[in-house]
PDB file of C-alpha atoms in Angstrom:
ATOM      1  CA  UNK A 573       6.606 -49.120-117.714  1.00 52.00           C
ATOM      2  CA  UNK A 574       9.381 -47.311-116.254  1.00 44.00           C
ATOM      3  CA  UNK A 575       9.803 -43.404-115.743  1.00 44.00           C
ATOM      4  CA  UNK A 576      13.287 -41.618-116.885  1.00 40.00           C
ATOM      5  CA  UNK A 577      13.861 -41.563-112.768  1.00 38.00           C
ATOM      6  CA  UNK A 578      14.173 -45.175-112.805  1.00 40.00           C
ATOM      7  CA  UNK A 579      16.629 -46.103-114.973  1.00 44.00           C
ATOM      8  CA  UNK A 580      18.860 -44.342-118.132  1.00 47.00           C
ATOM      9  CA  UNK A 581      22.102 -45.653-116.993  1.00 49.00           C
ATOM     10  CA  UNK A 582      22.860 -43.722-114.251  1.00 53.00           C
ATOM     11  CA  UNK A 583      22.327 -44.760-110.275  1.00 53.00           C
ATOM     12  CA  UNK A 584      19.570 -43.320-108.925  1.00 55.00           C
ATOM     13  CA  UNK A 585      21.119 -40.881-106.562  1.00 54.00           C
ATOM     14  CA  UNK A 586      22.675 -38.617-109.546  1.00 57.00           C
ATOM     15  CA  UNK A 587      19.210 -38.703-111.284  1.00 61.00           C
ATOM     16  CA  UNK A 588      17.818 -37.185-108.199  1.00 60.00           C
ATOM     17  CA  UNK A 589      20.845 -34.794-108.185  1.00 63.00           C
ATOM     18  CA  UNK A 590      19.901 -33.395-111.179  1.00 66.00           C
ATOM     19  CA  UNK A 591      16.319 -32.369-110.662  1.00 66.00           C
ATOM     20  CA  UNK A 592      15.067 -28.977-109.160  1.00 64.00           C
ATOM     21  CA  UNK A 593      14.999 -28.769-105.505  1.00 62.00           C
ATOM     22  CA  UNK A 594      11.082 -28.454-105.354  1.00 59.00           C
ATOM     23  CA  UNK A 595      11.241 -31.963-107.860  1.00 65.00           C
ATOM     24  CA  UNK A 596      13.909 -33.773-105.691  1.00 60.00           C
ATOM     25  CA  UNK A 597      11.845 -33.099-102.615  1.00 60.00           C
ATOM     26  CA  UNK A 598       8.873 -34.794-103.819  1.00 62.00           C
ATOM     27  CA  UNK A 599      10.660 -37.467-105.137  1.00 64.00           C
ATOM     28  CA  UNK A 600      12.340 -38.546-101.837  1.00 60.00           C
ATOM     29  CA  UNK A 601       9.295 -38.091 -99.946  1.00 60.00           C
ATOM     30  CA  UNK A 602       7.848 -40.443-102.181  1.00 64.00           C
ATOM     31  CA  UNK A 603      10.188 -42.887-101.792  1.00 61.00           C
ATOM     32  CA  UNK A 604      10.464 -42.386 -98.216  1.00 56.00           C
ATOM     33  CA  UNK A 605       6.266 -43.027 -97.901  1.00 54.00           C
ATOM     34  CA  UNK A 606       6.951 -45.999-100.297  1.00 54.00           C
ATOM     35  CA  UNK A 607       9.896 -48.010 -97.656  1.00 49.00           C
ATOM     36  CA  UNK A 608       7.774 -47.002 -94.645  1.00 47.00           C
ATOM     37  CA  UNK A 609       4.600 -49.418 -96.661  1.00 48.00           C
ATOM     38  CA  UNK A 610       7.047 -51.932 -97.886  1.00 44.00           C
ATOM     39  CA  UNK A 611       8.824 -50.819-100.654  1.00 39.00           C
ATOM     40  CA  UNK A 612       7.192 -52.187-103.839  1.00 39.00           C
ATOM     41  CA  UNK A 613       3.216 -52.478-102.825  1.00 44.00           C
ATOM     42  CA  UNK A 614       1.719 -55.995-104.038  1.00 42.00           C
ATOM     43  CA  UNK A 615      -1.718 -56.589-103.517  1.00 42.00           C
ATOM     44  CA  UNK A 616      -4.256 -59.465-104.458  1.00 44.00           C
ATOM     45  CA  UNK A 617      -6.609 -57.007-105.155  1.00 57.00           C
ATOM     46  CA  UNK A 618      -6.868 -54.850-107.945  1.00 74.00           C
ATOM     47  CA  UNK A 619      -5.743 -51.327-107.399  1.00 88.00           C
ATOM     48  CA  UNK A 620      -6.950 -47.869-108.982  1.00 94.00           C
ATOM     49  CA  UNK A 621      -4.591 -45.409-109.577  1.00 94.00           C
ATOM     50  CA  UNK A 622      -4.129 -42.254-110.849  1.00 94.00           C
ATOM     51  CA  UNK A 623      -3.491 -41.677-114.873  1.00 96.00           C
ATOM     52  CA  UNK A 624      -0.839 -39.746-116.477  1.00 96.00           C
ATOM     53  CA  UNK A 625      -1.698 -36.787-118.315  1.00 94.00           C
ATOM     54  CA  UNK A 626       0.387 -38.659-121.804  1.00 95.00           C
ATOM     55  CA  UNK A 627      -2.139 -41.742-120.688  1.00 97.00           C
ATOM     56  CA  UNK A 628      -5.452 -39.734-120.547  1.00 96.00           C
ATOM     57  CA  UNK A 629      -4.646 -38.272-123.757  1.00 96.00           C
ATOM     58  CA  UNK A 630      -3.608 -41.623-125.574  1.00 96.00           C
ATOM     59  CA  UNK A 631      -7.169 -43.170-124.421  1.00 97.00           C
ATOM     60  CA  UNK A 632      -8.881 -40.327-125.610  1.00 96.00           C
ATOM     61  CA  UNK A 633      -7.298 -41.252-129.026  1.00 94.00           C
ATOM     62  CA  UNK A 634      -7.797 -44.516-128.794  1.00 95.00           C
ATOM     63  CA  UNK A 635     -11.631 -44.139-128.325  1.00 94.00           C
ATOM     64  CA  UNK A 636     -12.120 -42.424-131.811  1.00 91.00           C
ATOM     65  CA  UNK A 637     -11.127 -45.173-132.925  1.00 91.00           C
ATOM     66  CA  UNK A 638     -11.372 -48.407-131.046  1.00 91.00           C
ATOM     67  CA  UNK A 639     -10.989 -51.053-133.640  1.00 92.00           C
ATOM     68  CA  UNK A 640      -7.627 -49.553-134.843  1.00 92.00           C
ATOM     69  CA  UNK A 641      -4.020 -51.160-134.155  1.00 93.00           C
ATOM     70  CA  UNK A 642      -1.937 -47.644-134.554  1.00 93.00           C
ATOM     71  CA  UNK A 643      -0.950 -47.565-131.085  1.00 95.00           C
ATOM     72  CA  UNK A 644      -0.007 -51.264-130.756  1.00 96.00           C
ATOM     73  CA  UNK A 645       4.180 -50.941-130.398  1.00 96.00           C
ATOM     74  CA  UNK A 646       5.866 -54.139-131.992  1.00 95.00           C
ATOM     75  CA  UNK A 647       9.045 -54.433-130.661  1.00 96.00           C
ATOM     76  CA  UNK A 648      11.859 -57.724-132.525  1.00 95.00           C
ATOM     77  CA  UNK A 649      14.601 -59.419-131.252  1.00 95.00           C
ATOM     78  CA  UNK A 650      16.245 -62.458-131.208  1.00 94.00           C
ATOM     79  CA  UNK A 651      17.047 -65.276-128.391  1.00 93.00           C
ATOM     80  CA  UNK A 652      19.556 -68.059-128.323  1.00 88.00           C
ATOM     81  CA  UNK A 653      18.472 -70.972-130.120  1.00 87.00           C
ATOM     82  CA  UNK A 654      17.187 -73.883-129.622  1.00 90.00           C
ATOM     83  CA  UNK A 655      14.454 -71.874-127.896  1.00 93.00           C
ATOM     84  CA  UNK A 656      13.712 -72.746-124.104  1.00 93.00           C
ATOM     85  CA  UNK A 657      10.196 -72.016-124.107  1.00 93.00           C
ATOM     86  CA  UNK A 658      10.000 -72.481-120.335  1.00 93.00           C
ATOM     87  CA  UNK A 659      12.546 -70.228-119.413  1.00 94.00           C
ATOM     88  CA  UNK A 660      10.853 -67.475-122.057  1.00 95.00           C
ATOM     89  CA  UNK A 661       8.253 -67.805-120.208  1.00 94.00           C
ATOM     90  CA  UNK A 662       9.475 -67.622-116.794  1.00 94.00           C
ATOM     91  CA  UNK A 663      11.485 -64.495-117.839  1.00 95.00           C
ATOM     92  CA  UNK A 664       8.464 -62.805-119.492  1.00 96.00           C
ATOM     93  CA  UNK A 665       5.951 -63.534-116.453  1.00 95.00           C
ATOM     94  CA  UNK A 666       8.627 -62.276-114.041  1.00 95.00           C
ATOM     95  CA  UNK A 667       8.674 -59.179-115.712  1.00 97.00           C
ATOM     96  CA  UNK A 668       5.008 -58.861-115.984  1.00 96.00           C
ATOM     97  CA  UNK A 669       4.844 -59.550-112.187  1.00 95.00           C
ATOM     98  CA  UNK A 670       8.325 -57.155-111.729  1.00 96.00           C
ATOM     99  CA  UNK A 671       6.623 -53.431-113.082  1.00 97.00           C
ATOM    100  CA  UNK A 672       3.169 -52.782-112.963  1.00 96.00           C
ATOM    101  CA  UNK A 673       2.256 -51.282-115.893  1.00 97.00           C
ATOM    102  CA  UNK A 674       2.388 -54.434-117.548  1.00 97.00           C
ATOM    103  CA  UNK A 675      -0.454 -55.901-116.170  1.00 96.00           C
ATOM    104  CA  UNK A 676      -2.565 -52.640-116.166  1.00 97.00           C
ATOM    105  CA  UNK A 677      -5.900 -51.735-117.248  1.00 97.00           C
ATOM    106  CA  UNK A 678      -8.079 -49.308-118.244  1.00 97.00           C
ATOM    107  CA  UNK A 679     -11.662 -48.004-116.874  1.00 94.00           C
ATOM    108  CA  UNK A 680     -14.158 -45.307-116.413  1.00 94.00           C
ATOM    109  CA  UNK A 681     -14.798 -45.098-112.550  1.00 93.00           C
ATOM    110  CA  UNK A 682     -17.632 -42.513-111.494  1.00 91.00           C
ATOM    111  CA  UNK A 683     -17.265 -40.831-114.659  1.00 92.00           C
ATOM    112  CA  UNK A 684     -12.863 -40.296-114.253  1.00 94.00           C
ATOM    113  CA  UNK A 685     -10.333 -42.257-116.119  1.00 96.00           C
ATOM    114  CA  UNK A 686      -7.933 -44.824-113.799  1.00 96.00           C
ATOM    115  CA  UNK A 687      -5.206 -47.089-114.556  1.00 96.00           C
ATOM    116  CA  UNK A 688      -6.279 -51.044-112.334  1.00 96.00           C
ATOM    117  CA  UNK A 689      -3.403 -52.059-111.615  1.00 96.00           C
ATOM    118  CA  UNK A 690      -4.393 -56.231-111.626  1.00 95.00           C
ATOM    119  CA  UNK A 691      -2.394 -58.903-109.709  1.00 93.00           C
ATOM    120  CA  UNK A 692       0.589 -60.660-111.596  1.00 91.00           C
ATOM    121  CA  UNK A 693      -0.854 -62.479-114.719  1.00 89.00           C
ATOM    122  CA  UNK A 694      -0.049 -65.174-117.028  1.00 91.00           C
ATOM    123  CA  UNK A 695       1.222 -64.674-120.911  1.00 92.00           C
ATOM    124  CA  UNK A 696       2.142 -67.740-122.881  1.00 91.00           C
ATOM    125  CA  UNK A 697       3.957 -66.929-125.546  1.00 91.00           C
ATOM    126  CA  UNK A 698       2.449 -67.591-129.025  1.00 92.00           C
ATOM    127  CA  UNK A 699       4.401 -70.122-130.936  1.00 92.00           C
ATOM    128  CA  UNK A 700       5.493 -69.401-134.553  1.00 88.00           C
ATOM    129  CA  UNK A 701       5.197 -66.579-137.226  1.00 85.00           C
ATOM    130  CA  UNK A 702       3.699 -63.515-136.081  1.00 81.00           C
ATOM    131  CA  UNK A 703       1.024 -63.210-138.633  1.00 85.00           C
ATOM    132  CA  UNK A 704       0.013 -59.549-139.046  1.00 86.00           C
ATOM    133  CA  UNK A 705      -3.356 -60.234-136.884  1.00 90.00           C
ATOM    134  CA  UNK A 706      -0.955 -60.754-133.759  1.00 92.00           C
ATOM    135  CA  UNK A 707       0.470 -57.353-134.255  1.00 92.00           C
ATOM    136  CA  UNK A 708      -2.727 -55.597-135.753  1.00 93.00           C
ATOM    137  CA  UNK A 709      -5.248 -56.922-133.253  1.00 95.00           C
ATOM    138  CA  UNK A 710      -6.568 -54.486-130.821  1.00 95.00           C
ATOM    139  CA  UNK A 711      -6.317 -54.674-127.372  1.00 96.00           C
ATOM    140  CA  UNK A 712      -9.098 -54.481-124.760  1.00 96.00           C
ATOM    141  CA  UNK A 713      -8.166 -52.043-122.560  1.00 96.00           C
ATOM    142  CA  UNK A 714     -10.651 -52.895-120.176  1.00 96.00           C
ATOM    143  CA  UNK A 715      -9.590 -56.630-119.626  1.00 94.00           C
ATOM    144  CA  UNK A 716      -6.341 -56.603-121.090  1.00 93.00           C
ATOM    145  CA  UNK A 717      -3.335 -57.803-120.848  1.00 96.00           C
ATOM    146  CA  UNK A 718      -1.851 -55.292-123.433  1.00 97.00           C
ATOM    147  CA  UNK A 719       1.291 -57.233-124.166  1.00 97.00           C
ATOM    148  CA  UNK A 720       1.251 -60.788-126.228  1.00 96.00           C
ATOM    149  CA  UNK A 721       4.398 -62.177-127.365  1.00 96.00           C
ATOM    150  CA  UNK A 722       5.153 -64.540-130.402  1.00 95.00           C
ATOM    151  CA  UNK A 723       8.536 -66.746-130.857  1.00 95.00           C
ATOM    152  CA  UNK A 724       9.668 -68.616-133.828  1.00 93.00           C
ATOM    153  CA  UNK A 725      11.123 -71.210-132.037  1.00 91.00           C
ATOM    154  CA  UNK A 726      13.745 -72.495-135.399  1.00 90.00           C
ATOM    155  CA  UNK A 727      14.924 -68.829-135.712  1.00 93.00           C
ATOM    156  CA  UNK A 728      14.679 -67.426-132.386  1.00 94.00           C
ATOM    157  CA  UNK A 729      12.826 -64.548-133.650  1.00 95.00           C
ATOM    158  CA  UNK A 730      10.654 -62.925-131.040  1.00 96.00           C
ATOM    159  CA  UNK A 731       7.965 -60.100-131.723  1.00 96.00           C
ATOM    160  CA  UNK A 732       6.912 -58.761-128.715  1.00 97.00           C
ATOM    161  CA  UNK A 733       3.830 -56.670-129.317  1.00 97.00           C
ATOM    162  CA  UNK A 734       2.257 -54.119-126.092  1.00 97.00           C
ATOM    163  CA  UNK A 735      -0.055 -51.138-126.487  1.00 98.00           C
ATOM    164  CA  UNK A 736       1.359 -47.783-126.509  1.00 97.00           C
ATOM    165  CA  UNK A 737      -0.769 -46.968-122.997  1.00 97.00           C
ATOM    166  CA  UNK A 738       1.703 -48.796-120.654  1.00 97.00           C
ATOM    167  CA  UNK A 739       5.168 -48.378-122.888  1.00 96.00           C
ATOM    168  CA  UNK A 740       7.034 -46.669-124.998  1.00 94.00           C
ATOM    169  CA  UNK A 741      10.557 -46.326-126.592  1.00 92.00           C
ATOM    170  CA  UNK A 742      12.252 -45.888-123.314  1.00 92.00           C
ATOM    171  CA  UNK A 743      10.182 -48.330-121.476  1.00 95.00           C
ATOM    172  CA  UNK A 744      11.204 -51.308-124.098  1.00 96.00           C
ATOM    173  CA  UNK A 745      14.821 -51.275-123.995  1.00 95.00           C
ATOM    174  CA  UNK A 746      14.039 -51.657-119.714  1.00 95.00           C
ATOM    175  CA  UNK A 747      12.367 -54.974-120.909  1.00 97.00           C
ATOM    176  CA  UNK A 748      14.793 -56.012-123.608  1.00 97.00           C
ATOM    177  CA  UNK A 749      17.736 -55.729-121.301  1.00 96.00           C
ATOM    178  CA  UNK A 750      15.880 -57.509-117.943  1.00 97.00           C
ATOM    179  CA  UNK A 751      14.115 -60.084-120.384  1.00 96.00           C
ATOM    180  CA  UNK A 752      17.641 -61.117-121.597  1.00 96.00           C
ATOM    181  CA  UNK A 753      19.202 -61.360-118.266  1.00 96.00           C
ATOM    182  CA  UNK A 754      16.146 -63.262-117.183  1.00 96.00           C
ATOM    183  CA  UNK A 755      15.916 -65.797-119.891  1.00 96.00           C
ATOM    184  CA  UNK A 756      20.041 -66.191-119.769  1.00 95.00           C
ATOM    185  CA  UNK A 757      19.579 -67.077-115.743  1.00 95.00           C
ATOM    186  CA  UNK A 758      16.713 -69.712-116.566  1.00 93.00           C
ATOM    187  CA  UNK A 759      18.508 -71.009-118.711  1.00 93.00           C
ATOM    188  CA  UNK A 760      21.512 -71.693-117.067  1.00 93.00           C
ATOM    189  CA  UNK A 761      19.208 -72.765-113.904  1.00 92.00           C
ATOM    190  CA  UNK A 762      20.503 -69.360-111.716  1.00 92.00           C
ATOM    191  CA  UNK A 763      18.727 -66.842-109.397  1.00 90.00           C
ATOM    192  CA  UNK A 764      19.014 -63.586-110.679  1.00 92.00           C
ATOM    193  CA  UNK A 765      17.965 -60.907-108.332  1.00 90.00           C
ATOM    194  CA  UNK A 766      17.375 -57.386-110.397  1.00 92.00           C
ATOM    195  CA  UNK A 767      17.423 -54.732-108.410  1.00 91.00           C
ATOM    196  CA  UNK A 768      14.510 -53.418-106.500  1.00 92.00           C
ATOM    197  CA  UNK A 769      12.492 -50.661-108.298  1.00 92.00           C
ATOM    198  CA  UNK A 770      12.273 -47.421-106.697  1.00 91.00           C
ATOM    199  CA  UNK A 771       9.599 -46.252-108.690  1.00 92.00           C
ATOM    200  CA  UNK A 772       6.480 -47.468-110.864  1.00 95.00           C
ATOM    201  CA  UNK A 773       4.859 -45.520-113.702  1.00 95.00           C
ATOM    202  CA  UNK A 774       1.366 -45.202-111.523  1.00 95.00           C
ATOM    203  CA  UNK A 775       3.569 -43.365-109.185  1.00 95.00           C
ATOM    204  CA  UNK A 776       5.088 -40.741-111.642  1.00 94.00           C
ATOM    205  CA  UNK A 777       1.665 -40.208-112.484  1.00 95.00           C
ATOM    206  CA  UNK A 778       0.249 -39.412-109.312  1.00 94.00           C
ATOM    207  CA  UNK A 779       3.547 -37.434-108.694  1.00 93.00           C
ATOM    208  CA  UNK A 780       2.883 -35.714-111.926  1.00 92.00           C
ATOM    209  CA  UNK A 781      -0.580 -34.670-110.891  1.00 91.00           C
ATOM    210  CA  UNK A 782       0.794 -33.306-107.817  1.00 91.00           C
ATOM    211  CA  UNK A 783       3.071 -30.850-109.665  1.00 90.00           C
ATOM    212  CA  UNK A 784       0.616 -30.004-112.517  1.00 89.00           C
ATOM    213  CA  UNK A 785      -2.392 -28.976-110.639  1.00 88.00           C
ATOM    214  CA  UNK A 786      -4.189 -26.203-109.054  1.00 90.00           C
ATOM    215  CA  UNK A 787      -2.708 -22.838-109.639  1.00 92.00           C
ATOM    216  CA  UNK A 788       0.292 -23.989-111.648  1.00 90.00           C
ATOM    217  CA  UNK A 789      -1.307 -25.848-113.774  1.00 90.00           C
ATOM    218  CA  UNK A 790      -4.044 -23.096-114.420  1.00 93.00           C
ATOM    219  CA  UNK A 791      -0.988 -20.864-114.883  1.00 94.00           C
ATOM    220  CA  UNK A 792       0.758 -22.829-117.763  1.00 93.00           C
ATOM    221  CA  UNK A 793      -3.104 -23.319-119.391  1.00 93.00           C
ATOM    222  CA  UNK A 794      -3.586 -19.461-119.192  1.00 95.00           C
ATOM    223  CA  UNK A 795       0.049 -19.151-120.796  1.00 95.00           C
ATOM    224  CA  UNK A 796      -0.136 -21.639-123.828  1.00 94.00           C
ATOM    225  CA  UNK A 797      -3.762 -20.519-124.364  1.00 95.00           C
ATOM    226  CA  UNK A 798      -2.741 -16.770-124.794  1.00 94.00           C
ATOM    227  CA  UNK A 799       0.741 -18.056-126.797  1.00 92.00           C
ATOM    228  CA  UNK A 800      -1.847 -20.026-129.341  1.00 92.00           C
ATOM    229  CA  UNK A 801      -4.326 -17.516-129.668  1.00 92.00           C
ATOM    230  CA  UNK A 802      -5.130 -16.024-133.343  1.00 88.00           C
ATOM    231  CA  UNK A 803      -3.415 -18.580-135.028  1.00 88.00           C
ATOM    232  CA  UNK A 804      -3.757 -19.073-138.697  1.00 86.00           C
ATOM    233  CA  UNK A 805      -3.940 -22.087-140.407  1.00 83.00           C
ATOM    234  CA  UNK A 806      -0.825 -22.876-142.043  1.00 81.00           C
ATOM    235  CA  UNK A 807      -0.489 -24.276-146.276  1.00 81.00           C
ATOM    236  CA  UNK A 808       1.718 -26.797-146.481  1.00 81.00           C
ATOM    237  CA  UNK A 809       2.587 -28.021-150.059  1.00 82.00           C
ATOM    238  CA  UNK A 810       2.323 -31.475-150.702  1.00 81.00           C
ATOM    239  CA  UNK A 811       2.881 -33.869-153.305  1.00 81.00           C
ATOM    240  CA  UNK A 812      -0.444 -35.648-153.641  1.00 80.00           C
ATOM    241  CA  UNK A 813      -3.690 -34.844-152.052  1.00 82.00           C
ATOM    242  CA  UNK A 814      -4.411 -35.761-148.392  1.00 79.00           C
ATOM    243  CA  UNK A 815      -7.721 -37.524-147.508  1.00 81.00           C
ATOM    244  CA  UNK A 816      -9.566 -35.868-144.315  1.00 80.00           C
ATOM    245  CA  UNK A 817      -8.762 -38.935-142.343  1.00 80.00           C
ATOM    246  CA  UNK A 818      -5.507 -39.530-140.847  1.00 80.00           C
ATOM    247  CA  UNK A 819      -4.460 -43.102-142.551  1.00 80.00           C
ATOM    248  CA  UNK A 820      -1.461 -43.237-139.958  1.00 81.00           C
ATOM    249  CA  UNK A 821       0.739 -44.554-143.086  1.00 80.00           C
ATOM    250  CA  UNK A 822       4.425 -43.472-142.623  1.00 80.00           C
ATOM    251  CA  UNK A 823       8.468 -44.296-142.606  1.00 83.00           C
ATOM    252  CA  UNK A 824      11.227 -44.036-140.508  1.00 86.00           C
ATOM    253  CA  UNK A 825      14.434 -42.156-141.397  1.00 89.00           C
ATOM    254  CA  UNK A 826      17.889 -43.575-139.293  1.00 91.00           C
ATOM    255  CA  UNK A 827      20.356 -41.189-138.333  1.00 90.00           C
ATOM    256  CA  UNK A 828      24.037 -42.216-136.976  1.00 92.00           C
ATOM    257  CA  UNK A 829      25.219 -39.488-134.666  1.00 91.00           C
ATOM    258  CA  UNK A 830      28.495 -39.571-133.623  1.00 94.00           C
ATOM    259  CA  UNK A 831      29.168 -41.347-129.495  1.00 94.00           C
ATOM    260  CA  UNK A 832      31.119 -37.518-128.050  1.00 94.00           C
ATOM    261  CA  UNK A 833      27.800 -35.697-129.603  1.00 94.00           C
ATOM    262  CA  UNK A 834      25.774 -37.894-127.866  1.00 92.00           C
ATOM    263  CA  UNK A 835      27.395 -38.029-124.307  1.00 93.00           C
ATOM    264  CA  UNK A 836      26.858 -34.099-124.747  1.00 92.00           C
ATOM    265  CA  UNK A 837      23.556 -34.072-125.518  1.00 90.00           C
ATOM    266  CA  UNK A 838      23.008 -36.618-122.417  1.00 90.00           C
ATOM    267  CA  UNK A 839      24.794 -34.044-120.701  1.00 91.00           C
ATOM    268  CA  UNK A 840      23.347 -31.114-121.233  1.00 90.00           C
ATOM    269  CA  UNK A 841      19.842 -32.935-120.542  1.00 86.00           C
ATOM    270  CA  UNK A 842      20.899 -33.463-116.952  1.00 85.00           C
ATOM    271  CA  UNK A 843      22.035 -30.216-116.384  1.00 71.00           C
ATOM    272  CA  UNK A 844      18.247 -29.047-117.182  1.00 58.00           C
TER     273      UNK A 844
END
């Protein structure tokens, strides 16, 4: 939805500050092409645009297996009660209209993979229990949308559920922390104006293509290929036998770190 350049707490300006020179200069030339055309391009047409690299490969996965839900991201919260359905759905539809990816697509054009970006759409939110169909359903990635959303309206309990293609970890607390802002300003009948995006994913991806392409990228192929070479396969004791198949059936393990270990580690990311 959103790249790490758009928002991770910190204003824009400092994100910039810590990228290479070659990386910064791109950046603000993109921006700069993007406020000559009008800052954030809306069209009523559809749009093709370039995929990311993490996108190509994630459809490529997705095609062995079309039917599958493993890359469908369920993401629960909770939102004041009694529910205001209207203003849920105000909040959710601004977003959708707000960052692109959200209303994007997937198709084969003359043989090449693009992301459509498609003009602001409409999701009505489902009303009660999410069964496990709503989360396990697959999406068409062709005709989308690949986000549906399901509120208990007694409980408050929302399931928000969006294929992995246009989100991910990062992406998710953007929309948790605009949806609630959103939904608290219909509510109480305000305007809330979030600030204007500098960035949309499509645009890190065609800025990532850029970067990774013609000599450099064959460079870092020609260096990971000789880096792999002669590998051997590698036994790994397990506990039980494992079918051929990948059955995708996990867990989670939660860690508490400690907040000065973390501001370091943010740290010490920047500084890279």
């Amino acid at each position: 939805m959103s790249t790490p350049l758009s928002d991770n707490g910190l204003p824009l300006h400092q994100r910039l500050k810590a990228l290479s020179p070659e990386r910064r200069a791109a950046v603000q030339w993109l921006l700069q092409e993007r406020q000559r055309s009008g800052a954030i391009r809306e069209s009523a047409a559809c749009r093709l645009r370039e995929t990311s690299f993490g996108q190509q490969r994630l459809w490529f996965l997705t095609q062995l297996d079309p039917e599958s839900p493993v890359y469908n991201t369920v993401t629960i919260t909770n939102v004041e009660t009694p529910v205001d359905l209207s203003s849920l759905t105000a909040a959710i539809n601004t977003l959708i209209e707000r960052h692109e990816s959200l209303r994007t697509t997937f198709d084969i054009v003359d043989g090449k993979l693009w992301q459509r970006i498609n003009p602001p759409w409409l999701v009505n939110a489902e009303i009660g229990f999410a069964a496990p169909d709503f989360v396990r359903k697959p999406f068409d990635l062709v005709r989308g949308p690949l986000l549906r959303v399901s509120v208990e309206v007694e409980t408050g309990r929302l399931v928000i559920c969006v294929h992995h293609l246009v989100t991910d970890g990062w992406s998710m607390g953007i929309f948790l922390r605009e949806f609630a802002a959103l939904y608290a300003a219909h509510r109480e009948g305000r305007t809330l104006r979030l600030e204007a995006l500098p960035m949309q994913y499509a645009d890190f991806a065609e800025l990532q293509r850029s970067e990774l392409s013609g000599d450099r990228l064959t460079e870092l192929l020609d260096f990971w290929r000789t880096e792999l070479a002669d590998l051997s396969s590698l036994d790994l004791v397990t506990d039980r036998p494992r079918s051929a198949a990948p059955s995708f059936k996990g867990g989670s393990q939660s860690l508490v770190f400690p907040r000065r270990t973390l501001e370091r580690l943010r740290a010490l990311t920047l500084e890279r």
